[in-house]
C-alpha positions in Angstrom: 38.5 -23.4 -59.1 36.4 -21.3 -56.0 39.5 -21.2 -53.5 38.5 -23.7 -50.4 38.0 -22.6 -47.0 40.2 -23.7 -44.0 38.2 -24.6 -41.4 38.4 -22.9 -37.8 41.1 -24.8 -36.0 40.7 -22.8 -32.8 37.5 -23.9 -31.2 35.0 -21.2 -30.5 34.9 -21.6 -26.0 39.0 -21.0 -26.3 38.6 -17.9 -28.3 35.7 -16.8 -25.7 38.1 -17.5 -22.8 41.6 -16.4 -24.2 39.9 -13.0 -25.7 41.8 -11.0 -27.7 44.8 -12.9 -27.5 42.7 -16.1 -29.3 41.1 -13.9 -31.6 44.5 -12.4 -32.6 45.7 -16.1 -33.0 42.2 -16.5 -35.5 42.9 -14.0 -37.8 46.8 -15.2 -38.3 45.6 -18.4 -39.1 42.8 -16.5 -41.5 45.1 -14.0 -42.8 45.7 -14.8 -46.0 41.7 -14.8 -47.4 41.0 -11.6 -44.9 43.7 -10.1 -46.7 42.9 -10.6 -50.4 39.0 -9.5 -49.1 40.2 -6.6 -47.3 42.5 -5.3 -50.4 39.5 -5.9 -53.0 38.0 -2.4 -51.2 41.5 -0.7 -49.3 44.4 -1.4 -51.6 46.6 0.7 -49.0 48.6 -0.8 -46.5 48.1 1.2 -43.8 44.4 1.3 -44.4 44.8 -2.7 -44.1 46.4 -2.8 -40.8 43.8 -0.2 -39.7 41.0 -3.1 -41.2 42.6 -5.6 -39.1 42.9 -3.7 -35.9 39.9 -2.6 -36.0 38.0 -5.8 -36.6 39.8 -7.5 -33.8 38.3 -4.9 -31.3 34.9 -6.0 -32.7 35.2 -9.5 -32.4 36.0 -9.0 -29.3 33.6 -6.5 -28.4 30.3 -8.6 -30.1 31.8 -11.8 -29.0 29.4 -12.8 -26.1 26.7 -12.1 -29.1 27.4 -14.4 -31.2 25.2 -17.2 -32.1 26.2 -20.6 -33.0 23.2 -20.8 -35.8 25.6 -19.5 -38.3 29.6 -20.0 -38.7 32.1 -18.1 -36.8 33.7 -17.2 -40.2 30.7 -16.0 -41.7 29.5 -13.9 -38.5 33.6 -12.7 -38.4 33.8 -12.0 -42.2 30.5 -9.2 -41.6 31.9 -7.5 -39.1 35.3 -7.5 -41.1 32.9 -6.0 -44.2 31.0 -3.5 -42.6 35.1 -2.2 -40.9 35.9 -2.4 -45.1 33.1 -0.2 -45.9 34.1 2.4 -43.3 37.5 2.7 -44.0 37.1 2.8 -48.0 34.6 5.9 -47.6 37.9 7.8 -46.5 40.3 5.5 -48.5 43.9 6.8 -49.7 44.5 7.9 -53.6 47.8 7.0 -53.4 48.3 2.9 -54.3 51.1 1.0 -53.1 53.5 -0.5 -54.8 52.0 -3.7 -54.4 48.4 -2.3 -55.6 50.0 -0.7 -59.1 51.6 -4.3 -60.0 47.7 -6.0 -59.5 46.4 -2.9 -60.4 44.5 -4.4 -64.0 42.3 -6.7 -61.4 40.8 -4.5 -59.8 39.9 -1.6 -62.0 36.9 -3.2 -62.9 36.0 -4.3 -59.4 36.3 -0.4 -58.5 33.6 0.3 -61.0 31.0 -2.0 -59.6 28.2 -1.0 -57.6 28.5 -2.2 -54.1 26.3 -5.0 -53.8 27.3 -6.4 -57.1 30.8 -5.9 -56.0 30.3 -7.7 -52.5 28.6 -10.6 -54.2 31.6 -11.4 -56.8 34.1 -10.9 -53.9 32.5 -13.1 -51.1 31.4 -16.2 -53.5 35.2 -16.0 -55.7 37.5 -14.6 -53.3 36.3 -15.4 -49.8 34.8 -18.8 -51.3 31.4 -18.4 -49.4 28.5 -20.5 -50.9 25.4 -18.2 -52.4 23.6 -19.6 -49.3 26.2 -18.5 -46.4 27.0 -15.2 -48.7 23.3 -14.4 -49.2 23.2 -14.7 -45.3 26.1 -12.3 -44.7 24.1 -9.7 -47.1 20.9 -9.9 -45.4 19.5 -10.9 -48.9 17.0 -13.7 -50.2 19.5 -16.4 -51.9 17.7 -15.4 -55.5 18.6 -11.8 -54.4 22.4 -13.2 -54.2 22.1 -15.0 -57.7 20.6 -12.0 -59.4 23.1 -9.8 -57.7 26.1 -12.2 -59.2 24.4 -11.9 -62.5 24.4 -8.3 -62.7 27.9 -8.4 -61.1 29.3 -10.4 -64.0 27.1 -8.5 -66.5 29.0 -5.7 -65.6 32.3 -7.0 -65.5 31.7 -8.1 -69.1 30.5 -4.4 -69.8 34.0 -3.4 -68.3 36.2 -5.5 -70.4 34.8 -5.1 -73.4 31.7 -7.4 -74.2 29.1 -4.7 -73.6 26.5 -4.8 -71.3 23.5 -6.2 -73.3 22.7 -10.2 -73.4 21.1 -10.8 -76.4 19.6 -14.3 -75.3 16.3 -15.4 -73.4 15.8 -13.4 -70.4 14.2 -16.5 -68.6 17.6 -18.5 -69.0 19.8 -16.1 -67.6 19.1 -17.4 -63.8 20.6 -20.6 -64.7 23.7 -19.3 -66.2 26.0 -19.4 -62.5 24.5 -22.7 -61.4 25.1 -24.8 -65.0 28.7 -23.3 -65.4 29.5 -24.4 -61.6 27.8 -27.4 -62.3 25.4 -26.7 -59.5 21.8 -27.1 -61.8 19.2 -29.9 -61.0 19.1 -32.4 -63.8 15.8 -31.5 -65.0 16.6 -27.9 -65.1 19.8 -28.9 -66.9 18.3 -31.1 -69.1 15.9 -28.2 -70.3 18.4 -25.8 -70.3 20.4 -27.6 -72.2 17.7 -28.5 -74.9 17.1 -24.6 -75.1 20.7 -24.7 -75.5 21.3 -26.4 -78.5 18.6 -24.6 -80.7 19.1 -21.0 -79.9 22.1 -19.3 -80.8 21.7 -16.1 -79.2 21.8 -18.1 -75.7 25.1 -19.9 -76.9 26.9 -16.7 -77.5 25.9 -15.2 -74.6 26.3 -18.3 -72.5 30.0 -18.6 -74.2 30.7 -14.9 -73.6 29.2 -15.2 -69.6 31.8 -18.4 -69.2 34.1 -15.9 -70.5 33.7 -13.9 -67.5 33.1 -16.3 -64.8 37.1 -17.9 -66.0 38.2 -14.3 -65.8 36.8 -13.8 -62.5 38.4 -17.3 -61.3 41.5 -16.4 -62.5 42.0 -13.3 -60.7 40.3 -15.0 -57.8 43.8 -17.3 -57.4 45.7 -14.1 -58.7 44.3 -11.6 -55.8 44.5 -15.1 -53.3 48.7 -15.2 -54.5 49.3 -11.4 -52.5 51.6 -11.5 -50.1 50.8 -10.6 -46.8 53.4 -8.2 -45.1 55.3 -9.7 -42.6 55.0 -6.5 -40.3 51.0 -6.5 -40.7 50.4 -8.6 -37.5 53.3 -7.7 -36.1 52.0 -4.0 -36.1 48.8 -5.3 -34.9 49.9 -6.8 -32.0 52.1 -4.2 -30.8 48.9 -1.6 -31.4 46.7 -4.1 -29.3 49.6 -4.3 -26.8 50.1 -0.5 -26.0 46.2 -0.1 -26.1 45.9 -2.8 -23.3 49.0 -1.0 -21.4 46.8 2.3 -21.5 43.8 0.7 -20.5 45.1 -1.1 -17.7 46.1 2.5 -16.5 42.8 3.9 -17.0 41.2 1.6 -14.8 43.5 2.2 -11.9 43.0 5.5 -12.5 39.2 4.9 -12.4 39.5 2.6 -9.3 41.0 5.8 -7.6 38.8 8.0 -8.4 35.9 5.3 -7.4 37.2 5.3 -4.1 37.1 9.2 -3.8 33.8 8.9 -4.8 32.6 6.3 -2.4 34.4 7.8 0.5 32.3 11.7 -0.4 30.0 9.9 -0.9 29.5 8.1 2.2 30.6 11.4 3.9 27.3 13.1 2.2 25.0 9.9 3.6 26.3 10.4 7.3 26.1 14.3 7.1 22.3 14.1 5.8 23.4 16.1 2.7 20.8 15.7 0.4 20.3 19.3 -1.3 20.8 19.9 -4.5 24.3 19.2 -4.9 23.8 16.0 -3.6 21.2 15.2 -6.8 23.1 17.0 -9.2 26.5 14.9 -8.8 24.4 11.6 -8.3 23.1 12.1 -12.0 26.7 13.2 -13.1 27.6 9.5 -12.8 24.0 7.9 -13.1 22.6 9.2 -16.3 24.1 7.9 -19.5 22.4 10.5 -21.8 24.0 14.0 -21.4 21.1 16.0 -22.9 18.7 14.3 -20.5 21.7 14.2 -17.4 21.8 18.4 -18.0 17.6 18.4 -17.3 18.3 16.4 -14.1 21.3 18.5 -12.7 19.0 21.7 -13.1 16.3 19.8 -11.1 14.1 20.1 -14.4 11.8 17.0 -14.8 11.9 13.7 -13.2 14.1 10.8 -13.3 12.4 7.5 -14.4 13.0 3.8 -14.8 9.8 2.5 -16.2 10.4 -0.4 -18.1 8.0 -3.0 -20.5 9.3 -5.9 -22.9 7.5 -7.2 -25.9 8.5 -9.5 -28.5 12.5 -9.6 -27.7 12.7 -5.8 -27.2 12.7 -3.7 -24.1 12.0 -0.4 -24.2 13.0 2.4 -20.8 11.8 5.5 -20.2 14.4 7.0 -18.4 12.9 10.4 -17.7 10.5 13.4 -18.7 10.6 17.2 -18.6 7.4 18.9 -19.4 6.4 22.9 -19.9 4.6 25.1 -21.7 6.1 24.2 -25.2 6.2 20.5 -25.4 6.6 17.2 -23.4 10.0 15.5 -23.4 10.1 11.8 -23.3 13.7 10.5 -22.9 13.8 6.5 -24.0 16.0 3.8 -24.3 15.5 1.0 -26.7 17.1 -2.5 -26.5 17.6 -5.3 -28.7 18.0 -8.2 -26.2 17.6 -10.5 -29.0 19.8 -9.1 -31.5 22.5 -5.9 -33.3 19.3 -3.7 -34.2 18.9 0.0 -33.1 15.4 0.9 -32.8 13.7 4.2 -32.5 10.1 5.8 -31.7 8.5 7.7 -34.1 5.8 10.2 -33.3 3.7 9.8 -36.4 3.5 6.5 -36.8 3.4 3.9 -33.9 3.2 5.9 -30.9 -0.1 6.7 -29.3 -0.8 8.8 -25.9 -4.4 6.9 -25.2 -5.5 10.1 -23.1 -4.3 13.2 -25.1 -7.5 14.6 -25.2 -7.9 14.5 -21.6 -4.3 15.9 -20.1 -2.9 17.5 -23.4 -3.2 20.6 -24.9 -3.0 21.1 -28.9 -1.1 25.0 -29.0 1.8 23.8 -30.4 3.4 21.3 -32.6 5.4 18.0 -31.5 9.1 18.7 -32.4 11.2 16.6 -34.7 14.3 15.3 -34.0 16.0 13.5 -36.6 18.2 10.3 -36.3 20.9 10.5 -33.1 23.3 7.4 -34.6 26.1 9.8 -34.0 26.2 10.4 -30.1 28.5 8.7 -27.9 25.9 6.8 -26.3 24.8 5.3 -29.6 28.1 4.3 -30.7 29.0 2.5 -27.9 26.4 -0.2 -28.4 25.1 -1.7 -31.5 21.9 -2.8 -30.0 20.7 -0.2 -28.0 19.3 3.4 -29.2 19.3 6.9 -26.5 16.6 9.4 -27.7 13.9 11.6 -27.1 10.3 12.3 -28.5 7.9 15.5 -28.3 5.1 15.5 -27.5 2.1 18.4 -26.6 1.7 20.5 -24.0 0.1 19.4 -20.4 -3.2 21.2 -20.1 -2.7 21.7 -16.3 0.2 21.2 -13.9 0.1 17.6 -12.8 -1.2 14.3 -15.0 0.1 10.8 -16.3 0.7 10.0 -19.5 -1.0 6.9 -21.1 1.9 6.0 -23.8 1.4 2.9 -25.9 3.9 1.8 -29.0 3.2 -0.6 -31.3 6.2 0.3 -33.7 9.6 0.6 -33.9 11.7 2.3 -36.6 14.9 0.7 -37.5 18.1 2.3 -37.9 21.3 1.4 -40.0 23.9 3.2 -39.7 25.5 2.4 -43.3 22.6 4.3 -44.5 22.8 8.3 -45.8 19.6 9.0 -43.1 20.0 6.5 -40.9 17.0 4.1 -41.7 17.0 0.9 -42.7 15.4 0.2 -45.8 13.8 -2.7 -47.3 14.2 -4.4 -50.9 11.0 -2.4 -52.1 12.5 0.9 -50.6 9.9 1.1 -47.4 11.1 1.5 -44.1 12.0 -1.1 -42.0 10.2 -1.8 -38.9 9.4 -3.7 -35.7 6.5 -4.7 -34.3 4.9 -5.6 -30.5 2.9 -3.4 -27.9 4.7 -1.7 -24.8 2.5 0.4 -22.0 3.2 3.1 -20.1 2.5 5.3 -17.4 4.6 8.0 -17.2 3.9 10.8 -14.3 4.3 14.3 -15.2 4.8 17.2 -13.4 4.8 21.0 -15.6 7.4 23.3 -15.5 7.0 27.0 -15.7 8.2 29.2 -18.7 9.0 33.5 -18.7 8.7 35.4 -21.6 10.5 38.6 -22.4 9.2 41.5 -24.7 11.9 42.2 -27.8 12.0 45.7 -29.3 14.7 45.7 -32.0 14.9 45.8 -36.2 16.6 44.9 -39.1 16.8 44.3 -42.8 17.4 41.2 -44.9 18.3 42.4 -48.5 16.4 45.5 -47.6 13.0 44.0 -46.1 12.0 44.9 -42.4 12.5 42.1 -40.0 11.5 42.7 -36.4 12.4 40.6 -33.1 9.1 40.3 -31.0 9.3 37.9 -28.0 12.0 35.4 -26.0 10.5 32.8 -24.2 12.9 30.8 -22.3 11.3 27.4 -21.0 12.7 24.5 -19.6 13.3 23.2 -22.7 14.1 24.9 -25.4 14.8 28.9 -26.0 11.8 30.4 -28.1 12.4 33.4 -30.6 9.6 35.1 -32.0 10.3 37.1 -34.8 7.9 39.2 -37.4 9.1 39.3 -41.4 7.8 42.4 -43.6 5.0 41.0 -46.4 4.8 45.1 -47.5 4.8 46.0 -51.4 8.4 45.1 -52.8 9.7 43.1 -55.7 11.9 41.5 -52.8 10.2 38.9 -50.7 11.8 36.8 -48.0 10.5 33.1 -47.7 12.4 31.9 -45.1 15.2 33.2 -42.6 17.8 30.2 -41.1 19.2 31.4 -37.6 22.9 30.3 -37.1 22.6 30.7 -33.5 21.3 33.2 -30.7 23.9 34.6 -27.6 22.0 35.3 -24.1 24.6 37.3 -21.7 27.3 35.7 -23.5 26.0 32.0 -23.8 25.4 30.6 -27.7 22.4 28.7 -28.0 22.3 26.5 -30.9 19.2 26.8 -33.4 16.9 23.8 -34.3 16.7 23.7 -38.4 13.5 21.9 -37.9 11.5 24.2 -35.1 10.8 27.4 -37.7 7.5 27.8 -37.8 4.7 30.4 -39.0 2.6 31.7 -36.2 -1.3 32.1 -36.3 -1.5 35.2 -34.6 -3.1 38.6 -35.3 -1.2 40.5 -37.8 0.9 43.4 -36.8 1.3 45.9 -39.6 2.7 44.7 -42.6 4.3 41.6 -40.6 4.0 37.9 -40.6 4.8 36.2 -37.8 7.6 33.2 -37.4 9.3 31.5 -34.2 12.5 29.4 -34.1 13.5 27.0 -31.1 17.1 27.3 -29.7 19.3 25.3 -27.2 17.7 25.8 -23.6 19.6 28.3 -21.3 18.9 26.8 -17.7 17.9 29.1 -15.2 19.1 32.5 -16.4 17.3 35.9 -17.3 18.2 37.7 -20.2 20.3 40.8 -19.7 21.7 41.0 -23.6 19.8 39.3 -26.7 22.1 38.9 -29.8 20.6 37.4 -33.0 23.2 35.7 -35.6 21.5 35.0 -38.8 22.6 32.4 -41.3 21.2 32.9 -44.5 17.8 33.7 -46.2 15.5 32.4 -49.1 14.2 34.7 -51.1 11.9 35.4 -54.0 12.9 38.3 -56.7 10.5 39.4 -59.1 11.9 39.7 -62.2 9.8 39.4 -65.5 10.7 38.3 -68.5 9.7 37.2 -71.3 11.0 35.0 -73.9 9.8 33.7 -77.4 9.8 30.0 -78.3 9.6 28.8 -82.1 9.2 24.7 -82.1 10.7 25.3 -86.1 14.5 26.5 -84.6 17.1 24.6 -84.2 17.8 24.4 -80.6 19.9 25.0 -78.3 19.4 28.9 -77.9 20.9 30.6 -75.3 19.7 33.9 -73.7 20.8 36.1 -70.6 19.0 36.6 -67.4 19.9 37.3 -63.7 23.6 37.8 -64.6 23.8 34.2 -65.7 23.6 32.5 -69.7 20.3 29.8 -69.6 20.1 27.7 -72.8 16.9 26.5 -74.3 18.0 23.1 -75.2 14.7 21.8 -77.0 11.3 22.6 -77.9 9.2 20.0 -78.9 5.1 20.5 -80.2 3.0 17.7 -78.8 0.8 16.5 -76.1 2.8 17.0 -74.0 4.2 19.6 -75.5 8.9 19.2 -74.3 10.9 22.3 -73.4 14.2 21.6 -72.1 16.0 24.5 -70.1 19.5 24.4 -68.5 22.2 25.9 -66.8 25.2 24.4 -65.2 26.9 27.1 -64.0 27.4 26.9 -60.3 30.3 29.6 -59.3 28.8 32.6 -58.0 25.6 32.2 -60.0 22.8 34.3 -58.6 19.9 32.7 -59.0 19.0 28.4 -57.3 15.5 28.0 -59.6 13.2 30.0 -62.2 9.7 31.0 -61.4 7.8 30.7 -65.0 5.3 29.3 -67.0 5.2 27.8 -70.8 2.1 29.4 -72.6 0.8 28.5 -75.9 0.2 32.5 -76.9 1.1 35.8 -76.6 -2.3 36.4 -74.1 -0.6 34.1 -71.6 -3.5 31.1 -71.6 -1.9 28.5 -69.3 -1.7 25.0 -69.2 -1.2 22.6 -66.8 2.5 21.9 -66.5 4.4 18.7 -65.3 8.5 19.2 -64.3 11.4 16.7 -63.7 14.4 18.9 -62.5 18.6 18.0 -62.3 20.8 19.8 -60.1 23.6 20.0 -57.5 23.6 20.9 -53.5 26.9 23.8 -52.9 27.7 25.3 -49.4 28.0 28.9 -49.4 31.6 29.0 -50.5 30.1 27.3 -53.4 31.5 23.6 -53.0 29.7 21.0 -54.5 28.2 17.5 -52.6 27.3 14.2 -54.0 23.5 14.2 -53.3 22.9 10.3 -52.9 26.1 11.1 -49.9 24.7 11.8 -46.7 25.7 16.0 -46.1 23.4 15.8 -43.1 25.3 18.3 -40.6 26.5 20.6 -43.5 24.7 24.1 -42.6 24.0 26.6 -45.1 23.3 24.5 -48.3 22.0 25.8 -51.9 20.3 23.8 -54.3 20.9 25.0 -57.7 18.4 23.7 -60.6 20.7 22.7 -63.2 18.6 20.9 -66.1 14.6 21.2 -66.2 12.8 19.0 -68.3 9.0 20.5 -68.6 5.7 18.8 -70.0 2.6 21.2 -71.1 -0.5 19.5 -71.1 -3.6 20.8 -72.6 -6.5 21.2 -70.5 -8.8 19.5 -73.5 -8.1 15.8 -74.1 -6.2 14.9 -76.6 -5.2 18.5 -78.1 -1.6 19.4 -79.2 0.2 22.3 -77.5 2.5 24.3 -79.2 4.7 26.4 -76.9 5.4 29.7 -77.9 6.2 31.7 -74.8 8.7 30.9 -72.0 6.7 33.7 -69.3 9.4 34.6 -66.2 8.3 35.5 -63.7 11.4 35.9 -61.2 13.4 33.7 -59.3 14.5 32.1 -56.1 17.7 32.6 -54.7 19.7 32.3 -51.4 21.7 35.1 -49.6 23.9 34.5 -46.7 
């Protein structure tokens, strides 16, 4: 009934040495079940020729990776996945002809989550066994089987069963292997036993087989699509015209090569090593272009200090230093495998003589997950990126840097991390030693005398220090009497004599230093402007956070029948419940999103009109908009999206009574004011 597998016909050391051409000739052959695996997520047939396209270039691009421990159709069919899961992110609405005629099979595919959906697809369609598809997952084989349980249970949901089995929980796990005949005698025997005397488990067992037939069916339905005729075809002549153009780009390089060689050689037998000589040699040399820009300035040093630990080698390919931080530049490799690994400050990185050469002033920086880059997508097992660190306390010293963790990176993932099944980070272990030598660069500061207002409060511009690297603006917010209170400014960006320096989201910080008037004091970090001084400073803010006071108060009668709705800060909020207990419930909502004022409430549930408080507990709902008010998905990675809001839609509040054991009875909802965001 599981469709059978063909075996490869083309042994694996021809497709190594006919390349592309053999792997071409591979996925012919395998057409058919890459197909009916690539339209269970695409169901477009431009998408599919994309899918197949794309996956040959990976093959052929991992191909001196792979490892003979598992099946080149297994190690083939993940690559071919993770191409599926990219390409169905952005996948067409508009179906085919060929997708509305099977259109009844896969409706209820569509509305499985992923891993249950993968699980169905590569045990019925592809015909893996639980062991090689549990492998292609990265799952535990009893992951797998309880995966395809909860695949099926869903299925059953979706045609009509509903989703509840009403039999012994225990005996669930045994429901795949007895159906496919795959259950050791004395489990069977048991199970059978069981079997006989309860007739919840016979129902559900009957309803289950049900499924699984269903499933099998389609299986040899979605295995019957024809494969276009023009889909290789297309594929070829794609491959074809891409080789033609990259035949042409190597001659081209080849020339250019030779230019090179012959200036070069001209710059050797003149003695021309100034600076022009050093900034064209890292031009070529330096892979990274944030760390290549440092070296063409002659800021920081070039480095190739390398150490190796447990299958993993780690470079540190350079380091600029000043008075705001410590730049390390790193590259990880996997030399064993298709991980990307990356440092992280708090947790596995140690600088064994901070106390003696660094400074504690300021704050490491964060930087945030760099999967995007060109340099990261170009290999899947090795990771470009940088790491803060303090100041140097004097000019000169060598840093003592030891790791003994590494943070892996996926990414599939929304943040870029790689979780495990319990939801903690994944990471790698082993010790690598450095000694990285460090020389510190100087940094001028430039007084700022210029005002504005943000909803009507004072904001002043202090200080610009421009270091090596990073551009530093200091900047003063009013804290003066005013029912309007700013709690955060976001900088879009700031233009010196005409340049636009990006700001870092993650560098505003509050300042510890005497107070000036009625101000506190904030700084920002921005792009670094190499080797200029400032003529003209222009400041282009983003948006701001701020707190409106507001009060009002509301009375709340546990005997009402709720909902009740009442108005305040230009939108309608419903009180949807109000509930005496201990806790004591109150339910508040609002889902309006277009131009709606206010993102949370400030307030307090009290139990009378004197305002005695209680200790409160809060689960909130809501939804993330830009500023032209368009809504995201928040489990969807909107990392990069500037100039978010989130808006609290539902709030589900506990009052608890401060003596054990006593009731509360809410009678006042007490606002205070609100939060909101202005661009």
């Amino acid at each position: 009934m599981i469709p059978a597998k063909i075996d490869n016909p083309i042994p694996i050391t021809t497709i190594r040495e006919k390349s592309v051409e053999s792997i071409v000739d591979w996925f012919d052959l395998h057409k058919q079940s890459f197909y009916a695996l690539g339209w269970s997520y695409l169901r477009n047939q431009q998408q599919m020729e994309e899918l197949f396209y794309r996956s040959i270039i990976k093959v052929h691009k991992e191909l001196p990776r792979f490892k003979k421990e598992t099946s080149f159709e297994t190690w083939v069919t993940s690559i071919f996945i993770h191409t599926c899961r990219e390409l169905s992110d952005d996948r067409s609405l508009q179906a085919s002809e060929e997708s509305e005629q099977h259109k009844d099979l896969f409706n209820a595919l569509d509305q499985l989550k992923t891993y249950e959906k993968e699980a169905l697809v590569l045990t019925y369609v592809k015909g893996f066994s639980q062991e090689e598809a549990a492998h292609l997952l990265q799952v535990s084989v009893e992951t797998m089987k309880e995966h395809l349980f909860s695949g099926i249970q869903s299925l059953r949901k979706e045609m009509g069963y509903g989703s509840s089995f009403h039999g012994c929980k225990e005996y669930h796990k045994n429901y795949i292997d007895y159906i496919e005949k795959n259950l050791d005698r004395s489990k069977k025997i048991d199970f059978e036993v069981h079997i006989y005397h309860c007739q919840d488990c016979q129902e559900d067992l009957a309803t289950f087989q049900d499924v699984m037939l269903t499933m099998i069916k389609f299986t040899e339905r979605i295995n019957d699509l024809l494969v276009p005729l023009s889909l290789m075809k297309n594929v070829k002549d794609r491959l074809a015209e891409e080789e033609k153009h990259r035949q042409q780009r190597n001659k081209k390089r080849k020339r250019i090569g030779l230019i090179f060689v012959s200036v070069f050689a001209l710059l050797i037998g003149t003695g021309y090593f100034s600076g022009v000589f050093t900034n064209l040699y890292y031009a070529y040399a330096e892979k990274d272009q944030e760390l290549r820009a440092f070296l063409q300035h002659g800021l920081g040093e070039a480095l190739n200090l390398e150490a190796e630990n447990n299958g993993v080698k780690i470079k540190i390919n350079g380091v600029i230093a000043d008075d705001v931080q410590t730049l390390v530049f790193y590259e990880i490799e996997d030399k064993k495998g298709k991980n990307q690994y990356r440092l992280n400050n708090d947790d596995g990185v140690l600088v064994k003589n901070q106390y003696e050469i660094m400074g504690f002033d300021n704050s490491p920086r964060y930087f945030p997950n760099d999967l995007k880059s060109k340099v990261n997508k170009e290999e899947k097992n090795v990771y470009y990126g940088k790491i803060s660190l303090q100041p140097l306390k004097k000019g000169k010293g060598t840093i003592k840097l030891k790791i003994t963790k590494l943070q892996k990176l996926d990414s599939g993932s929304p943040d870029g991390n790689k979780y495990r099944l319990n939801g903690e980070m994944e990471y790698k272990t082993g010790e690598w030693n450095f000694e990285i030598p460090v020389t510190k660069q100087h940094s001028s500061e430039y007084a700022l005398h210029a005002k504005t207002a943000v909803a009507g409060i004072p904001i002043q511009f202090n200080k610009l220090i421009i270091a090596p690297t990073a551009t530093i603006l200091q900047y003063g917010i009013s804290n003066g009497p005013s029912k309007k209170h700013v709690n955060g400014l976001f900088f879009d960006h700031l233009q010196v004599n005409n340049k636009k320096l990006k700001a870092d989201i993650y560098s505003n910080t509050f300042l510890y230093l005497p107070q000036n008037g009625n101000y506190n004091n904030f700084q920002i970090q921005f792009t670094p402007l190499f080797g200029e001084k400032p003529k003209e400073v222009n400041v282009q803010l983003a948006s701001a956070s701020l707190s409106i006071e507001d009060p009002r108060t509301i009375e709340l009668d546990a005997s009402h029948k709720y909902p009740e709705t009442f108005e305040y800060a230009g939108s309608t909020i419903s009180i949807d419940k109000v509930e005496v207990g201990h806790p004591a419930r109150v339910v508040i909502s609002n889902h309006e999103v277009k131009n709606r004022e206010y993102d949370s409430l400030q307030f307090q549930i009290t139990g009378d009109s004197q305002g005695e408080t209680n200790s409160m507990g809060m689960n909130t709902e809501g939804v993330v908009v830009d500023k032209n008010g368009v809504e995201y998905d928040r489990s969807a990675p909107y990392q990069g999206i500037e100039q978010l809001r989130y808006l609290i839609t539902v709030q589900n509040i506990e009052v608890h009574s401060n003596n054990v054991g006593e009731k509360i009875t809410p009678k006042w909802l007490k606002i205070d004011g609100y939060n909101t965001t202005k661009y």
